[in-house]
Amino acid sequence: MIQSEFPECTTFGTLMRFALELERVAALVNEELASDPSCAAGAETFKALAANHRARVALLEETRREKLNEAVLEPISDIRSADYVVATDVPNGAGVKDSAMFAAKVEETSARFYTDSARIAKSILHGAVRIFERMAKENLSNKAKLEAL
Amino acid sequence: MALLDPVSRNYGRLKNYVNGEWVESASDKVLDVRDPATTDAIAQVPLSTKDETRAAIDLAQDAWWSWRETAPGDRARCFFRLKTIMEREYENIARVISQEQGKTIDDARGETRRCIDNIDTAAGITTLQMGYNLEDGAASNIDEEVIVSPLGVFAAVCPFNFPGMVPFWFWPYAVATGNMFIVKPSEQVPITTQYMFKLIDQAGFPPGVINLVNGREDAVNTFFDHKDVRGISFVGSTPVAKWIYKTAGETGKRVQAQGGAKNSLIVMPDAVLDKTVNNMLASFYGCAGQRCLAGSNMIAIGDVAEPLLKKWLEASKNLKVGCGLDESSQMGPVISAAAKQKVLGYIQKGVDEGAKLLLDGRNIKVPGYEKGHFIGPTVFDNVTPDMAIAKEEIFGPVVCFHRMKNLDEAIEFIHKSPFGNASSIYTQNGRAARDFRYKTQCGNIGINVGIAAAMAYFPFAGYKESFFGDLHGQGKDAIQFFTDKKIVITRWF
């Protein structure tokens, strides 16, 4: 079980904190699956996805650093964190197919989170919209790769 | 709760930074710097003596000519280095600001970005400081040109509400144009400046170019008394801004003195209400209402009053008040016990004047921060233009709700205020927006924007008693403030 702490999204800061936590968890999920002997056939894909999620942390931190303009910062009230919390009880020895489905679910939830965050960012921080949309697109592409395993 | 770790829990006794060295002040006057959320002492700030301030000015003056002779491109490189360092330290800077000022971490991150924006802008000095010329400008075969030159030593006296950003409205432009600079931070929030100077120290500015003197009135008076200080930038209250302006006139110094504010936000009947309310929350409650651009009077035009008020109250009640370093907090504390008492006094005054207190933030309790200087969102209805709470700067999270018939009445109300810092309108009607922009006598106008804060490459200042001076902070105005124009007329025989 991966330890995780997903905050309530009440501010841009917590929205970004949630996103960072999603990426951290997604990376760990894929790393664990890559080291599971029953998933050997998908190890390279899991490793690549773990690396992708690690790299996205830097992108998110850069977004928080460069796009944040306190003059248009507004409280966030219309995104319920519980809707986007991902499962962290990574299966062990479940085989590549089921394990890939588990990871695909993480990608799917993340895609939904970023799509909804992009909608919110449109009114508070337009500069972050493109980044969130790009993240969501990437999640869906990752999901497709996993489903193909 | 997403509580972030502070950079340090105690920063010790702060030092001055003079002539490229960290110097301990010998002053026996030392104040505690307190975290407004916990009220814990997190540093001690010495109030530098007149002699110490004078010495800093003398050393800066002595080093001036060498910096003045440094090519603008070389000066710019110091700023590029500083930018790189500040980007790396971005999160730490924001946490220091949040910890000592109390504002939310997002507010503090935004402030940090504005600091860096000013560094970015000043780094363009090679084009910003260019003069101009005209061949045969004086007569045939006699050319004329304008050279934009630095003047010497400048100083800034800074406020408590933006410990990071305000010094950056001034010093980067002064230094980039070839001047020397002394920053005196507010004694209530000196840690951010101390932290910034550690970064400045790493950026390779030559000794004496940029200096930090902690202190209060002795330091400020010395800036005026010293013949080598060419100008002073100030941000603070209107009474002090007036004094600064007057004293600068008497002592022959350049001055830009930004004072107080009483900003009105007008909501027209056609405003997009949900977005308007959300945007105004940041204006009225951001930085706990301690922004010079904060909303204070909310003016509802016509029949928008009731639906607006309903939504506003609901949103205000839901606002999470807490420690700034808790990422989920939407509003932090005010700066000090004295500031809190002042705001509470205004709330009582509003009650006594007959305004209807719909939401009372006086007795808010923040779990874990019981001693903190918190005031919850406070909303008065039935505020009339003659009430003190409608006219005077409260500098806290207090909303004075007015109902008016039309835009003209609202603009007339704004014009009766002695202040003229900012005002905003929320509307989808271009004509109303245009009329508002055209007629309103304020330095910063927002159209569907509640905090009309100028970016680094635009000038920032208010009108009337919100600003005393001519040239504003930031952007091209700052370049002009810190330079003089030299005319050269050339003929070759």
XYZ file of C-alpha atoms in Angstrom:
642
model
C 0.000 0.000 0.000
C 1.431 3.361 -1.009
C 1.026 6.041 1.674
C -0.698 9.094 0.271
C -2.172 12.375 1.431
C -4.588 14.075 -0.931
C -5.660 17.534 0.283
C -9.026 19.180 -0.187
C -8.827 21.512 -3.190
C -9.759 24.908 -1.767
C -7.044 27.054 -3.273
C -4.770 27.013 -6.290
C -2.003 25.855 -3.944
C -3.971 22.829 -2.771
C -5.044 22.069 -6.333
C -1.381 21.931 -7.307
C -0.541 19.974 -4.154
C -3.213 17.434 -5.150
C -1.739 17.213 -8.633
C 1.770 16.719 -7.249
C 0.467 13.940 -4.999
C -1.255 12.293 -7.964
C 2.009 12.288 -9.891
C 3.985 10.945 -6.941
C 1.496 8.138 -6.417
C 1.279 7.335 -10.132
C 5.068 7.086 -10.319
C 5.182 4.760 -7.303
C 2.365 2.586 -8.660
C 4.210 2.091 -11.925
C 7.533 1.496 -10.184
C 6.004 -1.202 -7.990
C 4.407 -2.885 -10.975
C 7.671 -2.728 -12.926
C 9.378 -4.701 -10.164
C 6.591 -7.308 -9.894
C 7.840 -10.555 -11.544
C 4.290 -11.376 -12.641
C 4.319 -8.159 -14.723
C 7.645 -8.771 -16.473
C 6.042 -8.474 -19.883
C 5.011 -4.912 -19.139
C 8.032 -3.853 -17.094
C 9.429 -1.481 -19.730
C 6.077 0.272 -20.123
C 5.644 0.629 -16.358
C 9.190 1.980 -16.028
C 8.609 4.497 -18.802
C 5.351 5.655 -17.254
C 6.969 6.006 -13.835
C 9.637 8.198 -15.383
C 6.944 10.200 -17.153
C 5.143 10.892 -13.885
C 8.371 11.890 -12.152
C 9.096 14.351 -14.955
C 5.625 15.831 -14.688
C 6.335 16.858 -11.090
C 8.898 19.327 -12.379
C 6.419 20.655 -14.925
C 3.796 21.185 -12.233
C 6.249 22.941 -9.963
C 7.285 25.177 -12.830
C 3.619 25.955 -13.519
C 3.027 26.880 -9.904
C 6.117 29.065 -9.943
C 5.518 30.852 -13.206
C 1.774 31.044 -13.728
C 0.598 32.058 -10.293
C -0.696 35.624 -10.208
C -2.132 36.530 -6.855
C -4.218 39.338 -8.370
C -6.575 36.821 -9.947
C -6.384 34.151 -7.297
C -9.791 33.085 -6.109
C -10.974 30.446 -3.661
C -11.857 27.131 -5.264
C -15.135 25.536 -4.247
C -16.309 23.405 -7.134
C -13.842 20.526 -7.193
C -14.350 17.655 -4.733
C -11.042 16.001 -3.941
C -12.697 12.694 -3.048
C -13.762 12.324 -6.684
C -10.154 12.100 -7.817
C -8.398 10.111 -5.133
C -6.731 7.100 -6.719
C -6.394 3.619 -5.270
C -2.968 2.971 -3.766
C -3.253 -0.731 -2.879
C -1.111 -1.871 -5.784
C -1.783 -5.530 -6.663
C 1.099 -7.925 -6.237
C 1.478 -10.991 -8.436
C -1.734 -10.261 -10.293
C -0.199 -10.598 -13.725
C 0.400 -7.959 -16.341
C -3.170 -7.643 -17.608
C -4.840 -6.921 -14.261
C -1.922 -4.827 -13.061
C -2.064 -2.725 -16.227
C -5.791 -2.194 -15.655
C -5.020 -0.969 -12.146
C -2.494 1.541 -13.466
C -4.853 2.514 -16.293
C -7.462 3.441 -13.705
C -4.946 5.816 -12.097
C -4.359 7.419 -15.511
C -8.067 7.714 -16.159
C -8.747 9.398 -12.808
C -5.800 11.724 -13.344
C -7.080 12.652 -16.794
C -10.434 13.539 -15.270
C -8.756 15.583 -12.544
C -6.697 17.592 -15.029
C -9.632 18.128 -17.366
C -11.730 19.494 -14.506
C -8.803 21.531 -13.172
C -8.316 23.083 -16.604
C -11.954 24.218 -16.501
C -11.396 25.839 -13.104
C -8.109 27.382 -14.159
C -9.884 29.126 -17.033
C -11.389 31.590 -14.606
C -8.557 31.897 -12.090
C -5.271 31.229 -13.813
C -5.605 31.006 -17.517
C -1.897 30.370 -17.926
C -2.254 26.973 -16.286
C -5.031 25.745 -18.586
C -2.780 24.562 -21.385
C -0.571 22.653 -18.966
C -3.536 20.872 -17.385
C -5.008 20.019 -20.767
C -1.676 18.641 -21.868
C -1.445 16.532 -18.720
C -4.930 15.111 -19.268
C -4.095 14.232 -22.858
C -0.920 12.514 -21.760
C -2.838 10.534 -19.108
C -5.196 9.232 -21.768
C -2.285 8.273 -23.973
C -0.687 6.476 -21.007
C -3.964 4.693 -20.360
C -4.073 3.461 -23.937
C -0.540 2.097 -23.634
C -1.494 0.207 -20.494
C -4.656 -1.187 -22.005
C -2.605 -2.518 -24.896
C -0.468 -4.679 -22.609
C -4.643 20.367 6.413
C -1.621 20.873 4.222
C 0.728 22.698 6.586
C 4.045 23.581 5.028
C 7.283 23.722 6.976
C 8.718 27.195 7.465
C 12.229 27.834 6.206
C 13.257 28.349 9.834
C 11.431 28.682 13.134
C 13.796 31.386 14.329
C 15.967 33.616 12.181
C 17.916 35.065 15.110
C 19.112 38.640 15.294
C 18.973 40.203 11.863
C 21.891 42.044 10.340
C 22.424 44.948 8.024
C 24.048 44.413 4.643
C 26.383 47.272 3.877
C 29.087 47.579 1.252
C 28.801 43.901 0.392
C 29.170 42.681 3.979
C 26.840 41.495 6.720
C 27.126 43.898 9.609
C 25.776 43.552 13.133
C 24.039 46.725 14.290
C 25.346 48.112 17.556
C 21.944 49.531 18.381
C 20.508 48.717 21.765
C 17.021 49.153 20.381
C 15.875 45.732 19.260
C 12.356 44.539 18.460
C 10.922 41.052 18.257
C 9.541 40.040 14.877
C 6.443 37.939 15.430
C 4.662 35.376 13.316
C 1.139 36.846 13.194
C -0.472 33.392 13.128
C 1.245 32.089 16.268
C 2.519 35.367 17.777
C 5.809 33.539 18.423
C 8.960 35.652 18.144
C 10.771 34.433 15.035
C 13.562 37.013 14.812
C 14.958 40.103 16.449
C 15.434 43.243 14.424
C 17.794 45.999 15.540
C 16.767 49.595 14.893
C 19.918 50.941 13.303
C 21.336 54.201 14.556
C 21.766 57.398 12.593
C 25.526 56.826 12.488
C 25.067 53.339 11.050
C 22.684 54.635 8.419
C 25.001 57.506 7.571
C 27.914 55.104 7.196
C 25.897 52.962 4.774
C 25.076 56.008 2.659
C 28.719 57.197 2.711
C 30.008 53.808 1.593
C 27.422 53.602 -1.166
C 28.349 57.073 -2.371
C 32.056 56.173 -2.344
C 31.399 53.110 -4.492
C 29.012 54.835 -6.849
C 31.310 55.959 -9.630
C 32.649 52.490 -10.216
C 29.122 51.103 -10.643
C 28.127 54.095 -12.749
C 30.998 53.221 -15.092
C 29.936 49.587 -15.298
C 28.393 48.980 -18.710
C 24.613 48.485 -18.688
C 25.073 45.047 -20.226
C 27.334 44.048 -17.345
C 24.862 45.462 -14.841
C 22.129 43.436 -16.503
C 24.138 40.252 -16.050
C 23.934 40.671 -12.258
C 20.161 40.682 -12.645
C 20.164 37.570 -14.805
C 22.196 35.794 -12.131
C 19.849 36.989 -9.424
C 16.855 35.810 -11.429
C 18.303 32.318 -11.662
C 18.945 32.259 -7.915
C 15.462 33.560 -7.113
C 13.763 31.006 -9.356
C 15.643 28.313 -7.503
C 14.688 29.801 -4.130
C 11.125 30.672 -5.159
C 9.345 28.386 -2.726
C 11.549 29.348 0.229
C 11.035 33.050 -0.434
C 7.273 32.523 -0.539
C 7.334 30.584 2.733
C 9.316 33.310 4.496
C 6.839 35.936 3.269
C 3.875 33.855 4.388
C 5.389 33.096 7.764
C 6.294 36.627 8.744
C 3.471 38.527 7.066
C 0.685 35.999 7.594
C -0.687 35.991 4.041
C -1.613 32.706 2.432
C 1.122 30.758 0.710
C -0.533 31.293 -2.692
C -0.574 35.043 -2.082
C 3.061 34.820 -1.053
C 3.950 32.787 -4.147
C 2.254 35.398 -6.299
C 4.214 38.106 -4.523
C 7.451 36.224 -5.118
C 6.630 36.027 -8.819
C 6.142 39.801 -8.858
C 9.587 40.262 -7.330
C 11.088 38.164 -10.097
C 9.013 40.007 -12.710
C 10.696 43.237 -11.641
C 14.111 41.605 -11.934
C 13.140 40.386 -15.416
C 12.086 43.890 -16.393
C 15.138 45.622 -14.941
C 17.374 43.145 -16.758
C 16.244 44.859 -19.959
C 18.118 47.999 -18.933
C 20.209 48.054 -22.094
C 17.133 49.140 -23.995
C 15.189 50.819 -21.179
C 17.912 53.361 -20.438
C 18.593 54.375 -24.016
C 18.535 58.047 -24.774
C 17.708 59.581 -28.147
C 19.191 61.981 -30.628
C 18.517 64.067 -33.657
C 21.041 64.755 -36.353
C 21.131 68.483 -37.119
C 18.799 68.773 -34.135
C 20.217 72.081 -32.960
C 21.043 73.479 -36.422
C 22.687 72.271 -39.613
C 25.864 70.407 -38.667
C 25.004 70.643 -34.984
C 23.581 67.438 -33.498
C 21.609 67.131 -30.333
C 21.200 64.116 -28.057
C 19.738 63.094 -24.741
C 21.745 60.912 -22.396
C 19.922 59.198 -19.553
C 22.209 59.218 -16.520
C 22.062 57.867 -12.975
C 22.120 60.225 -10.013
C 23.754 58.479 -7.054
C 22.293 57.027 -3.876
C 18.572 56.285 -3.431
C 16.663 54.733 -0.548
C 13.329 53.006 -0.015
C 11.175 52.914 3.094
C 8.947 49.865 2.802
C 5.645 48.717 4.317
C 4.564 45.535 6.089
C 1.962 44.239 3.658
C 4.290 43.216 0.807
C 7.680 42.514 2.364
C 8.944 40.914 -0.834
C 7.454 42.885 -3.668
C 7.574 46.536 -2.633
C 11.369 46.883 -2.418
C 11.448 45.301 -5.882
C 9.266 48.087 -7.290
C 12.245 50.353 -6.785
C 15.723 48.982 -6.204
C 16.104 46.915 -9.409
C 15.430 49.982 -11.553
C 17.668 52.238 -9.485
C 20.541 49.779 -9.539
C 20.097 48.781 -13.173
C 20.308 52.430 -14.218
C 23.617 52.783 -12.383
C 22.562 54.093 -8.975
C 23.225 52.796 -5.474
C 20.392 51.729 -3.220
C 19.510 51.289 0.440
C 16.430 49.285 1.434
C 14.854 49.866 4.826
C 12.252 47.171 5.340
C 9.345 47.503 7.729
C 10.501 46.547 11.197
C 7.401 44.339 11.372
C 8.502 42.171 8.422
C 12.292 42.453 7.986
C 13.017 38.742 7.520
C 12.024 38.551 3.858
C 14.395 41.386 2.967
C 17.151 39.684 4.945
C 16.485 36.487 3.009
C 16.429 38.331 -0.304
C 19.746 39.979 0.459
C 21.337 36.577 0.992
C 20.342 35.867 -2.604
C 21.436 39.303 -3.806
C 24.789 38.656 -2.125
C 25.197 35.527 -4.259
C 24.374 37.351 -7.486
C 27.632 39.262 -7.635
C 26.605 42.890 -7.350
C 29.728 44.874 -6.439
C 30.044 46.046 -2.805
C 28.011 49.116 -1.928
C 25.586 48.886 -4.828
C 22.672 47.446 -2.899
C 22.405 47.771 0.867
C 20.057 46.816 3.672
C 19.586 48.920 6.781
C 17.093 47.709 9.360
C 15.504 50.382 11.441
C 12.787 52.918 11.941
C 12.640 56.694 12.278
C 16.373 57.229 12.874
C 17.186 55.525 9.587
C 14.454 57.391 7.713
C 15.446 60.770 9.123
C 19.041 60.110 8.148
C 18.006 59.473 4.547
C 16.596 62.990 4.486
C 19.427 64.603 6.402
C 22.180 63.167 4.227
C 23.169 65.308 1.273
C 24.137 62.311 -0.869
C 20.723 60.660 -0.853
C 19.179 61.824 -4.102
C 15.715 60.416 -3.723
C 13.374 58.358 -1.610
C 10.701 55.812 -2.496
C 8.063 55.184 0.102
C 4.999 52.992 0.544
C 2.858 53.220 3.670
C 0.080 55.246 5.236
C -1.124 58.577 3.901
C -0.041 60.694 6.905
C 3.509 59.367 6.630
C 3.482 59.632 2.832
C 2.544 63.304 3.178
C 5.351 63.850 5.656
C 7.818 62.081 3.372
C 6.731 64.221 0.426
C 6.949 67.462 2.383
C 10.304 66.616 3.916
C 11.706 65.558 0.559
C 10.658 68.931 -0.818
C 12.381 70.722 2.030
C 15.570 68.721 1.668
C 15.637 68.816 -2.131
C 15.197 65.136 -2.823
C 13.228 63.290 -5.420
C 10.298 61.430 -3.964
C 7.615 58.915 -4.797
C 5.389 58.362 -1.779
C 2.521 55.917 -1.961
C -0.134 56.299 0.719
C -3.387 54.768 1.836
C -6.521 53.784 -0.005
C -10.243 53.233 0.219
C -11.149 51.249 -2.832
C -14.640 50.741 -4.191
C -15.835 47.858 -6.329
C -19.024 48.470 -8.281
C -21.284 45.623 -9.321
C -23.651 46.472 -12.169
C -26.971 44.656 -12.644
C -25.597 42.779 -15.671
C -22.477 41.476 -13.920
C -21.743 37.744 -14.180
C -22.550 37.170 -10.552
C -20.796 33.887 -9.727
C -17.532 34.959 -11.298
C -17.852 38.445 -9.847
C -18.298 37.138 -6.327
C -15.397 34.737 -6.674
C -13.128 37.438 -8.026
C -14.109 39.940 -5.362
C -13.288 37.457 -2.599
C -9.629 37.782 -3.528
C -9.912 41.564 -3.516
C -11.669 42.026 -0.156
C -10.122 39.163 1.782
C -6.762 38.528 0.092
C -3.880 39.455 2.409
C -6.627 39.829 5.076
C -7.660 43.097 3.440
C -4.220 44.614 3.975
C -3.513 45.444 0.352
C -3.461 49.021 -0.835
C -5.523 47.651 -3.746
C -7.953 45.721 -1.539
C -11.654 46.241 -1.993
C -13.320 47.975 0.927
C -16.609 49.418 -0.365
C -18.818 47.109 -2.390
C -21.387 49.085 -4.357
C -24.402 47.270 -5.753
C -26.220 49.111 -8.508
C -29.996 48.718 -8.696
C -31.616 45.346 -8.267
C -28.387 43.335 -8.177
C -28.088 44.154 -4.465
C -30.102 41.294 -2.999
C -28.801 38.394 -5.110
C -25.266 39.752 -4.805
C -25.458 40.092 -1.059
C -26.895 36.595 -0.683
C -24.084 35.042 -2.710
C -21.479 37.221 -1.046
C -22.507 36.211 2.454
C -22.554 32.551 1.553
C -19.090 32.746 0.008
C -17.731 34.802 2.905
C -19.022 32.330 5.479
C -17.342 29.473 3.633
C -13.952 31.159 3.466
C -11.343 29.183 5.364
C -9.332 31.368 7.699
C -6.068 29.934 8.945
C -2.306 30.021 9.082
C -0.819 31.219 5.797
C 1.476 28.215 5.585
C -1.546 25.908 5.595
C -2.092 25.553 1.855
C -5.822 25.148 2.335
C -6.202 28.538 4.089
C -7.964 31.171 2.033
C -7.221 34.049 4.383
C -4.533 34.549 7.013
C -4.228 36.826 10.037
C -3.645 40.570 10.107
C -0.122 41.662 10.890
C -0.216 42.486 14.612
C -2.252 42.893 17.765
C -2.348 46.644 17.135
C -3.592 46.138 13.574
C -6.258 43.770 14.844
C -7.387 46.261 17.472
C -7.636 48.969 14.844
C -9.827 46.818 12.611
C -11.976 45.703 15.546
C -12.376 49.367 16.447
C -13.720 50.069 12.961
C -16.145 47.171 13.196
C -17.483 48.582 16.460
C -17.646 52.014 14.881
C -19.704 50.619 12.026
C -22.127 49.088 14.513
C -22.294 52.369 16.430
C -22.896 54.317 13.225
C -25.921 52.188 12.462
C -24.626 49.914 9.704
C -26.092 46.431 9.814
C -23.478 43.812 10.746
C -24.455 40.776 8.703
C -21.297 38.771 9.257
C -19.142 39.377 12.310
C -15.550 38.183 12.117
C -14.508 39.493 15.515
C -14.622 36.310 17.522
C -13.208 33.856 15.059
C -11.216 30.980 16.516
C -8.595 29.205 14.448
C -7.821 25.819 15.989
C -4.158 25.521 16.871
C -3.635 29.259 16.426
C -5.707 30.647 19.278
C -3.295 33.517 19.952
C -3.037 34.578 16.303
C -4.220 37.946 15.020
C -7.138 36.538 13.045
C -10.252 38.403 12.029
C -12.919 36.570 10.076
C -14.676 37.959 7.007
C -16.914 40.791 8.154
C -19.798 42.241 6.159
C -21.779 45.405 6.846
C -24.989 46.190 5.014
C -26.796 49.527 4.856
C -23.558 51.462 4.822
C -24.052 55.108 3.881
C -21.446 57.416 2.372
C -21.175 59.590 5.474
C -20.122 56.743 7.780
C -16.492 56.497 8.886
C -16.331 52.875 7.757
C -17.278 54.031 4.246
C -14.659 56.766 4.127
C -11.631 55.691 6.133
C -9.035 53.049 5.403
C -9.754 50.008 7.589
C -7.003 47.722 6.234
C -8.745 44.541 7.282
C -11.265 41.999 5.939
C -14.284 44.263 6.350
C -16.791 44.725 3.538
C -18.943 47.854 3.473
C -21.963 47.094 1.319
C -23.678 50.040 -0.379
C -26.784 50.192 -2.518
C -26.876 52.881 -5.176
C -29.200 53.786 -8.018
C -26.780 54.088 -10.892
C -23.169 54.249 -12.020
C -23.000 58.043 -11.817
C -23.950 57.968 -8.161
C -21.238 55.388 -7.508
C -18.593 57.404 -9.357
C -19.616 60.529 -7.455
C -19.159 58.590 -4.200
C -15.702 57.435 -5.300
C -14.737 61.004 -6.155
C -15.719 62.275 -2.727
C -13.056 60.054 -1.185
C -9.752 61.756 -0.471
C -8.091 58.590 -1.774
C -7.737 57.526 -5.380
C -5.778 54.333 -5.424
C -8.045 51.858 -7.191
C -11.595 51.040 -8.138
C -13.244 48.344 -10.176
C -16.429 47.702 -12.062
C -18.085 44.360 -12.782
C -20.234 44.483 -15.881
C -20.763 42.950 -19.303
C -21.703 46.348 -20.730
C -18.865 47.938 -22.702
C -20.399 51.384 -22.489
C -20.638 51.280 -18.694
C -17.088 49.975 -18.482
C -15.851 52.688 -20.817
C -17.644 55.443 -18.855
C -16.201 54.092 -15.626
C -12.692 53.922 -17.030
C -12.973 57.421 -18.499
C -14.497 59.223 -15.532
C -13.039 57.567 -12.458
C -10.198 59.480 -10.845
C -8.100 56.609 -9.563
C -4.647 55.398 -10.474
C -5.661 51.780 -11.009
C -8.886 50.755 -12.683
C -10.215 47.214 -12.813
C -12.829 46.015 -15.254
C -14.076 42.670 -13.990
C -10.820 42.568 -12.027
C -10.906 43.260 -8.295
C -7.196 43.829 -7.775
C -5.942 46.091 -10.527
C -2.285 45.529 -9.705
C 0.113 46.810 -12.329
C 2.614 44.283 -13.611
C 6.315 45.100 -13.390
C 6.482 46.686 -16.834
C 3.625 49.110 -16.036
C 3.739 52.016 -13.582
C 2.077 51.668 -10.206
C 0.655 54.457 -8.033
C -2.649 56.019 -7.079
C -4.205 59.458 -7.359
C -5.028 62.105 -4.778
C -4.023 61.210 -1.209
C -2.979 57.754 -2.290
C 0.167 59.067 -3.946
C 2.474 62.016 -3.529
C 4.915 62.538 -6.332
C 5.004 62.423 -10.105
C 6.748 59.342 -11.372
C 5.296 56.030 -10.246
C 6.987 52.821 -9.161
C 7.981 50.078 -11.655
C 8.394 50.107 -15.435
C 9.453 53.142 -17.448
C 8.373 55.538 -14.705
C 10.925 53.960 -12.388
C 13.640 54.395 -15.005
C 12.804 58.090 -15.212
C 12.622 58.522 -11.453
C 16.094 57.137 -10.957
C 17.757 59.000 -13.804
C 18.238 62.467 -15.150
C 18.435 63.632 -18.719
C 21.540 65.263 -20.030
C 21.404 67.211 -23.256
C 24.520 67.205 -25.434
C 24.783 69.551 -28.386
C 27.718 68.735 -30.642
C 29.470 70.575 -33.410
C 32.757 69.490 -35.016
C 34.837 72.210 -36.677
